[in-house]
């Protein structure tokens, strides 16, 4: 693996390349490059055994030039400020490339959530919400789930914030339970967006999802939902992985059965079926397939891994899974990559739908949500492909060019205050 990987340096480096390739003026770049606010909080929590632990938490608000800050909250033992800065920056770019009226933010707590009880997670979440309450709100900054957080986490955030404000405030978070104002289709939206992105890419080569061989790294919300949707659309899911390792079957894995198996608290290392063999997470990335979906964490496809890949296409389900050196090798090898700021934008798009429903006090049916999601992704993908052809660049650079143009144009129109 490449040493000293810094996700924030990675995203800034790609932005600089896109500015140059797209012929975009650098006048406003320092504004776009730097977050508007970085917040670090310390969270004392009473544990079940009566002891007190203090956790580090973060909320980085990158840009609200195009609308309220928007971004998830992740719980991970390796979470730090630079990672959250990078994720907040990617969120600004993501919202801009699919042209929804949000800016970018991100939050996180440095914790291994598997070591905490449900009660401890609840108290930690409520303490974090209390700490960042002055920063968030339906018209300021709207959190959502991310790595190791879910609808239950958002329910705790919503309840804490609403208690502090003395009234129900459903618009303060998205990705919450439908019973509390969440949107139908939000839970699977990011994974569904990955599948739609793959379908749009294959259409460029006169191919279809049916019969396409797919390998997915990660069986969390994004990878798990993508695996099931690929499976139901006729793709052959040849490899899957979780934190315990991977499984491979050349004839295809039953994604529904595996999801059910994992939902009971099992791990893939325990999954055993005829024709299925166990492989490492690295072997999931490097196995022979048509489409590789990295849907775990950042910094997975570096120069070393990129040189070993045996896929034709990559669709990034995770944020920042490919390093700049990895990108260069993929381009040289002719492996086509659909970038994260587009491919995994399904979650924030449907979060936008949820927010609109909350503000207007409406509830849309799943079919409407799915149709609108596909419509937005189809339009954005066509724009990315057109820019790629016009600027003779990769789809990643094209997506960044489109996003940066929108961000910088808005900065120029609004001007500086005071």
Coordinates of C-alpha atoms in Angstrom, one line a residue:
X1 CA 0.0 0.0 0.0
X2 CA 1.2 3.6 -0.6
X3 CA 2.6 5.1 2.6
X4 CA 1.4 8.3 4.2
X5 CA -1.9 8.4 2.3
X6 CA -3.7 11.6 3.1
X7 CA -7.3 11.6 1.7
X8 CA -7.5 15.4 1.8
X9 CA -4.3 15.8 -0.1
X10 CA -5.7 13.3 -2.6
X11 CA -8.9 15.2 -3.3
X12 CA -7.1 18.6 -3.6
X13 CA -4.6 17.0 -6.0
X14 CA -7.4 15.8 -8.2
X15 CA -9.2 19.2 -8.0
X16 CA -6.0 20.9 -9.2
X17 CA -5.6 18.5 -12.1
X18 CA -9.3 19.1 -13.1
X19 CA -8.9 22.9 -12.9
X20 CA -5.9 22.7 -15.3
X21 CA -7.5 20.3 -17.8
X22 CA -10.8 22.2 -17.7
X23 CA -9.1 25.6 -18.2
X24 CA -10.8 26.9 -15.0
X25 CA -9.5 30.1 -13.5
X26 CA -7.6 29.5 -10.3
X27 CA -8.7 32.8 -8.8
X28 CA -11.4 31.3 -6.5
X29 CA -9.6 27.9 -6.0
X30 CA -8.3 28.7 -2.5
X31 CA -11.9 29.3 -1.4
X32 CA -13.1 26.0 -2.9
X33 CA -10.1 24.1 -1.6
X34 CA -10.4 25.1 2.1
X35 CA -13.4 24.1 4.3
X36 CA -15.4 27.0 5.7
X37 CA -15.4 25.5 9.2
X38 CA -13.7 22.7 11.1
X39 CA -15.1 21.7 14.5
X40 CA -13.5 19.2 16.9
X41 CA -15.5 18.2 20.0
X42 CA -14.8 16.0 23.0
X43 CA -17.6 13.7 24.1
X44 CA -17.7 12.4 27.7
X45 CA -19.9 9.3 27.9
X46 CA -20.8 7.1 30.8
X47 CA -20.3 3.5 29.9
X48 CA -22.5 0.6 31.0
X49 CA -20.0 -0.4 33.8
X50 CA -20.1 3.2 35.2
X51 CA -16.8 4.3 33.9
X52 CA -16.4 7.5 31.8
X53 CA -14.8 7.6 28.4
X54 CA -14.1 10.7 26.3
X55 CA -14.4 10.3 22.5
X56 CA -13.2 12.7 19.8
X57 CA -15.8 13.9 17.4
X58 CA -15.7 16.1 14.3
X59 CA -17.9 18.2 12.0
X60 CA -16.4 19.8 8.9
X61 CA -18.5 22.2 6.8
X62 CA -16.8 22.5 3.5
X63 CA -19.1 24.8 1.4
X64 CA -22.6 26.1 1.6
X65 CA -22.3 28.3 -1.5
X66 CA -24.9 26.2 -3.4
X67 CA -27.2 25.4 -0.5
X68 CA -27.2 24.1 3.1
X69 CA -24.3 21.9 4.2
X70 CA -25.0 18.2 3.7
X71 CA -23.1 15.1 4.8
X72 CA -23.1 12.0 6.8
X73 CA -21.8 11.0 10.2
X74 CA -19.4 8.0 10.4
X75 CA -18.3 6.0 13.4
X76 CA -14.9 4.5 12.9
X77 CA -11.8 3.9 15.0
X78 CA -9.5 5.5 12.3
X79 CA -11.7 8.6 11.8
X80 CA -9.6 11.8 12.0
X81 CA -9.9 15.4 11.0
X82 CA -8.1 15.0 7.6
X83 CA -10.4 12.2 6.6
X84 CA -13.5 14.2 7.5
X85 CA -12.1 17.2 5.6
X86 CA -11.7 15.1 2.5
X87 CA -15.2 13.6 2.9
X88 CA -16.7 17.0 3.3
X89 CA -15.0 18.2 0.2
X90 CA -16.1 15.2 -1.8
X91 CA -19.7 16.0 -0.6
X92 CA -19.5 19.5 -2.1
X93 CA -18.3 18.1 -5.4
X94 CA -20.9 15.3 -5.3
X95 CA -23.8 17.6 -4.8
X96 CA -22.5 19.9 -7.6
X97 CA -21.9 17.2 -10.2
X98 CA -25.5 15.9 -9.9
X99 CA -26.7 19.5 -9.6
X100 CA -28.7 19.4 -6.4
X101 CA -28.9 22.5 -4.1
X102 CA -26.6 21.4 -1.3
X103 CA -23.2 22.1 -0.1
X104 CA -20.8 19.6 1.5
X105 CA -20.1 18.6 5.1
X106 CA -19.2 15.5 7.0
X107 CA -19.0 14.4 10.6
X108 CA -17.4 11.5 12.5
X109 CA -16.6 10.1 15.9
X110 CA -13.3 8.2 16.5
X111 CA -14.8 4.9 17.9
X112 CA -15.1 1.3 17.1
X113 CA -18.9 0.9 17.4
X114 CA -18.7 -2.9 17.6
X115 CA -17.2 -2.5 21.1
X116 CA -20.1 -0.5 22.4
X117 CA -23.6 -1.6 23.5
X118 CA -26.7 -0.1 22.0
X119 CA -27.2 2.0 25.1
X120 CA -23.6 3.3 24.9
X121 CA -24.1 4.1 21.2
X122 CA -27.3 6.0 22.0
X123 CA -25.6 8.1 24.7
X124 CA -22.6 8.8 22.4
X125 CA -24.9 9.9 19.6
X126 CA -26.9 12.1 21.8
X127 CA -23.8 13.7 23.3
X128 CA -22.4 14.3 19.8
X129 CA -25.7 15.9 18.7
X130 CA -25.7 18.2 21.7
X131 CA -22.1 19.2 20.9
X132 CA -22.8 20.1 17.3
X133 CA -26.4 21.3 17.7
X134 CA -25.5 25.0 17.1
X135 CA -24.1 24.0 13.7
X136 CA -26.8 21.8 12.3
X137 CA -30.4 22.4 11.3
X138 CA -32.8 21.9 8.3
X139 CA -31.7 25.2 6.7
X140 CA -28.0 25.1 7.9
X141 CA -26.5 21.6 7.9
X142 CA -28.3 18.3 7.5
X143 CA -26.5 15.1 8.7
X144 CA -27.2 11.6 7.4
X145 CA -25.9 8.0 7.9
X146 CA -22.5 7.0 6.8
X147 CA -20.0 4.2 7.7
X148 CA -21.3 2.3 10.8
X149 CA -24.3 4.6 11.3
X150 CA -27.9 3.9 10.2
X151 CA -31.5 5.0 10.5
X152 CA -31.5 4.3 14.2
X153 CA -28.5 6.6 14.7
X154 CA -30.4 9.3 12.8
X155 CA -33.5 8.7 15.0
X156 CA -31.4 9.5 18.0
X157 CA -30.0 12.6 16.4
X158 CA -33.4 13.8 15.4
X159 CA -34.9 13.2 18.9
X160 CA -32.1 14.9 20.7
X161 CA -32.2 18.0 18.4
X162 CA -36.0 18.1 18.6
X163 CA -35.9 18.0 22.4
X164 CA -33.4 20.8 22.5
X165 CA -35.7 22.9 20.2
X166 CA -38.9 22.0 21.9
X167 CA -40.6 20.8 18.7
X168 CA -40.4 18.1 16.1
X169 CA -37.6 19.0 13.6
X170 CA -37.7 16.2 11.0
X171 CA -35.7 18.1 8.4
X172 CA -32.6 18.2 10.5
X173 CA -31.5 14.7 9.4
X174 CA -32.1 12.4 6.4
X175 CA -31.8 8.7 6.3
X176 CA -34.1 8.4 9.3
X177 CA -36.8 5.7 9.7
X178 CA -39.8 6.2 7.4
X179 CA -42.0 6.3 10.6
X180 CA -40.2 9.5 11.6
X181 CA -40.4 11.2 8.3
X182 CA -37.8 9.3 6.3
X183 CA -38.1 8.7 2.6
X184 CA -39.1 5.4 1.1
X185 CA -36.1 4.1 -0.9
X186 CA -33.5 6.0 1.1
X187 CA -31.9 3.0 2.8
X188 CA -31.0 1.4 -0.5
X189 CA -30.4 4.6 -2.5
X190 CA -26.6 4.6 -2.5
X191 CA -26.4 1.0 -3.6
X192 CA -29.1 1.5 -6.2
X193 CA -27.2 4.5 -7.5
X194 CA -24.1 2.3 -7.9
X195 CA -26.2 -0.2 -10.0
X196 CA -27.7 2.6 -12.1
X197 CA -24.2 4.0 -12.7
X198 CA -23.0 0.6 -13.8
X199 CA -26.0 0.3 -16.2
X200 CA -25.3 3.7 -17.7
X201 CA -21.7 2.8 -18.2
X202 CA -22.4 -0.5 -19.8
X203 CA -24.9 1.2 -22.2
X204 CA -21.9 3.2 -23.5
X205 CA -20.5 -0.1 -24.7
X206 CA -23.8 -1.6 -25.9
X207 CA -23.8 -4.0 -23.0
X208 CA -26.4 -4.8 -20.3
X209 CA -26.4 -5.7 -16.6
X210 CA -27.6 -9.2 -17.3
X211 CA -24.7 -11.6 -17.4
X212 CA -22.2 -9.0 -16.4
X213 CA -19.7 -10.4 -13.8
X214 CA -19.5 -8.2 -10.7
X215 CA -17.1 -8.2 -7.7
X216 CA -18.0 -6.1 -4.7
X217 CA -15.6 -5.2 -1.9
X218 CA -17.7 -4.4 1.2
X219 CA -21.1 -5.7 2.4
X220 CA -22.3 -2.7 4.4
X221 CA -25.2 -0.6 3.4
X222 CA -23.7 0.4 0.0
X223 CA -22.2 -2.9 -1.0
X224 CA -24.9 -5.1 0.4
X225 CA -27.7 -3.2 -1.3
X226 CA -25.8 -3.1 -4.6
X227 CA -25.1 -6.8 -4.4
X228 CA -28.8 -7.6 -4.0
X229 CA -29.9 -5.3 -6.8
X230 CA -27.2 -6.5 -9.2
X231 CA -28.4 -10.1 -8.4
X232 CA -32.0 -9.3 -9.0
X233 CA -31.2 -7.6 -12.3
X234 CA -29.4 -10.6 -13.7
X235 CA -25.8 -9.7 -13.1
X236 CA -23.5 -12.5 -11.9
X237 CA -22.0 -11.5 -8.5
X238 CA -18.8 -13.5 -8.5
X239 CA -17.1 -12.1 -5.3
X240 CA -18.1 -10.4 -2.1
X241 CA -16.3 -9.4 1.0
X242 CA -16.7 -8.1 4.6
X243 CA -14.2 -7.3 7.3
X244 CA -13.5 -11.0 7.8
X245 CA -12.5 -11.7 4.2
X246 CA -14.1 -12.6 0.9
X247 CA -16.0 -15.4 -0.9
X248 CA -15.8 -16.2 -4.6
X249 CA -17.8 -18.4 -7.0
X250 CA -17.3 -18.3 -10.7
X251 CA -20.9 -19.4 -11.3
X252 CA -22.2 -16.6 -9.1
X253 CA -23.1 -16.0 -5.5
X254 CA -26.6 -15.8 -4.1
X255 CA -26.6 -12.2 -2.8
X256 CA -30.0 -12.6 -1.1
X257 CA -28.9 -15.7 0.9
X258 CA -25.6 -14.1 1.9
X259 CA -27.3 -10.9 3.0
X260 CA -29.7 -12.9 5.1
X261 CA -26.7 -14.9 6.6
X262 CA -24.9 -11.7 7.5
X263 CA -28.0 -10.0 9.0
X264 CA -27.9 -12.7 11.7
X265 CA -24.6 -11.5 13.0
X266 CA -22.4 -13.9 11.0
X267 CA -19.3 -13.1 8.9
X268 CA -18.4 -14.2 5.5
X269 CA -15.5 -16.3 6.8
X270 CA -18.2 -18.6 8.2
X271 CA -20.2 -18.8 5.0
X272 CA -19.9 -22.2 3.4
X273 CA -21.6 -23.5 0.2
X274 CA -20.7 -25.9 -2.6
X275 CA -18.6 -24.2 -5.2
X276 CA -17.8 -21.2 -2.9
X277 CA -14.2 -20.6 -1.9
X278 CA -12.8 -18.2 0.6
X279 CA -10.4 -15.5 -0.6
X280 CA -8.8 -12.4 0.9
X281 CA -10.1 -8.9 0.6
X282 CA -7.2 -8.1 -1.8
X283 CA -8.2 -11.1 -3.9
X284 CA -11.7 -9.8 -4.2
X285 CA -10.3 -6.6 -5.7
X286 CA -8.0 -8.5 -8.1
X287 CA -10.3 -11.3 -9.1
X288 CA -11.3 -11.7 -12.8
X289 CA -14.6 -9.8 -13.4
X290 CA -16.2 -7.3 -15.7
X291 CA -17.1 -4.7 -13.1
X292 CA -15.3 -4.1 -9.7
X293 CA -17.2 -2.2 -7.1
X294 CA -15.0 -1.0 -4.2
X295 CA -17.6 -0.2 -1.5
X296 CA -15.6 -0.3 1.7
X297 CA -13.2 2.5 2.7
X298 CA -10.7 4.9 1.2
X299 CA -7.2 4.0 -0.1
X300 CA -8.1 0.5 -1.4
X301 CA -6.8 0.8 -5.0
X302 CA -3.3 2.1 -4.9
X303 CA -0.6 1.8 -7.5
X304 CA 0.2 -1.8 -6.4
X305 CA -3.4 -3.0 -6.5
X306 CA -4.2 -1.1 -9.7
X307 CA -1.4 -3.0 -11.5
X308 CA -3.0 -6.3 -10.5
X309 CA -6.7 -5.7 -11.3
X310 CA -8.4 -8.0 -13.8
X311 CA -11.6 -6.0 -14.4
X312 CA -12.7 -3.9 -17.4
X313 CA -14.6 -1.3 -15.3
X314 CA -14.6 0.1 -11.8
X315 CA -17.6 1.8 -10.2
X316 CA -16.7 3.4 -7.0
X317 CA -19.2 2.7 -4.3
X318 CA -17.0 4.0 -1.5
X319 CA -15.6 7.5 -1.1
X320 CA -12.0 7.9 -2.2
X321 CA -11.2 4.2 -2.8
X322 CA -8.6 5.0 -5.5
X323 CA -5.4 7.0 -5.0
X324 CA -4.1 9.4 -7.6
X325 CA -1.2 7.0 -8.4
X326 CA -3.8 4.2 -8.7
X327 CA -5.8 6.4 -11.1
X328 CA -2.8 7.0 -13.3
X329 CA -2.1 3.3 -13.7
X330 CA -5.8 2.5 -14.4
X331 CA -5.9 5.1 -17.2
X332 CA -2.7 3.7 -18.7
X333 CA -4.2 0.2 -18.6
X334 CA -7.4 1.3 -20.2
X335 CA -9.6 0.4 -17.2
X336 CA -12.6 2.7 -17.2
X337 CA -13.6 4.1 -13.8
X338 CA -16.8 5.8 -12.8
X339 CA -15.8 8.1 -10.0
X340 CA -17.2 8.2 -6.4
X341 CA -18.6 11.7 -6.6
X342 CA -21.1 10.4 -9.2
X343 CA -21.3 6.7 -8.6
X344 CA -22.3 6.8 -4.9
X345 CA -24.4 10.0 -5.1
X346 CA -27.6 8.1 -5.0
X347 CA -27.7 8.5 -1.2
X348 CA -27.4 12.3 -1.2
X349 CA -29.9 12.6 -4.1
X350 CA -32.6 10.6 -2.2
X351 CA -31.6 12.5 1.0
X352 CA -32.5 15.6 -0.9
X353 CA -35.8 14.1 -1.8
X354 CA -36.4 13.3 1.9
X355 CA -35.5 16.8 2.9
X356 CA -38.0 18.2 0.3
X357 CA -40.7 15.9 1.6
X358 CA -40.1 17.0 5.2
X359 CA -40.2 20.7 4.3
X360 CA -43.4 20.3 2.2
X361 CA -44.9 17.8 4.6
X362 CA -45.4 15.2 1.8
X363 CA -44.7 11.5 1.4
X364 CA -43.7 10.1 -2.0
X365 CA -44.0 6.5 -3.0
X366 CA -40.9 4.4 -3.7
X367 CA -41.6 4.2 -7.4
X368 CA -41.5 8.0 -7.7
X369 CA -38.3 8.2 -5.7
X370 CA -36.6 5.6 -7.8
X371 CA -37.7 7.1 -11.1
X372 CA -36.5 10.6 -10.1
X373 CA -33.2 9.1 -8.9
X374 CA -32.5 7.4 -12.2
X375 CA -33.5 10.6 -14.1
X376 CA -31.0 12.8 -12.2
X377 CA -28.2 10.2 -12.6
X378 CA -28.9 9.7 -16.3
X379 CA -28.7 13.4 -17.0
X380 CA -25.5 13.9 -14.9
X381 CA -23.8 10.9 -16.5
X382 CA -24.5 12.2 -20.0
X383 CA -22.9 15.5 -18.9
X384 CA -19.8 13.7 -17.6
X385 CA -19.4 11.7 -20.7
X386 CA -19.7 14.8 -22.9
X387 CA -17.1 16.7 -20.8
X388 CA -14.8 13.7 -20.9
X389 CA -15.0 13.6 -24.7
X390 CA -14.6 17.4 -25.0
X391 CA -11.6 17.7 -22.7
X392 CA -10.1 14.3 -23.6
X393 CA -9.9 13.2 -20.0
X394 CA -11.0 10.4 -17.7
X395 CA -14.6 10.3 -16.3
X396 CA -13.2 11.3 -12.9
X397 CA -11.5 14.5 -14.2
X398 CA -14.6 15.3 -16.2
X399 CA -16.9 14.9 -13.2
X400 CA -14.6 17.2 -11.2
X401 CA -14.5 19.8 -14.0
X402 CA -18.3 19.9 -14.0
X403 CA -18.5 20.2 -10.2
X404 CA -15.8 22.8 -9.9
X405 CA -17.2 25.0 -12.6
X406 CA -20.6 25.0 -10.8
X407 CA -19.0 25.8 -7.5
X408 CA -16.7 28.5 -8.8
X409 CA -19.4 30.1 -11.0
X410 CA -21.6 30.4 -7.9
X411 CA -18.7 31.9 -5.9
X412 CA -18.2 34.5 -8.6
X413 CA -21.9 35.4 -8.8
X414 CA -22.2 35.8 -5.1
X415 CA -18.9 37.6 -4.6
X416 CA -17.1 37.9 -1.3
X417 CA -18.6 39.2 2.0
X418 CA -17.9 41.8 3.3

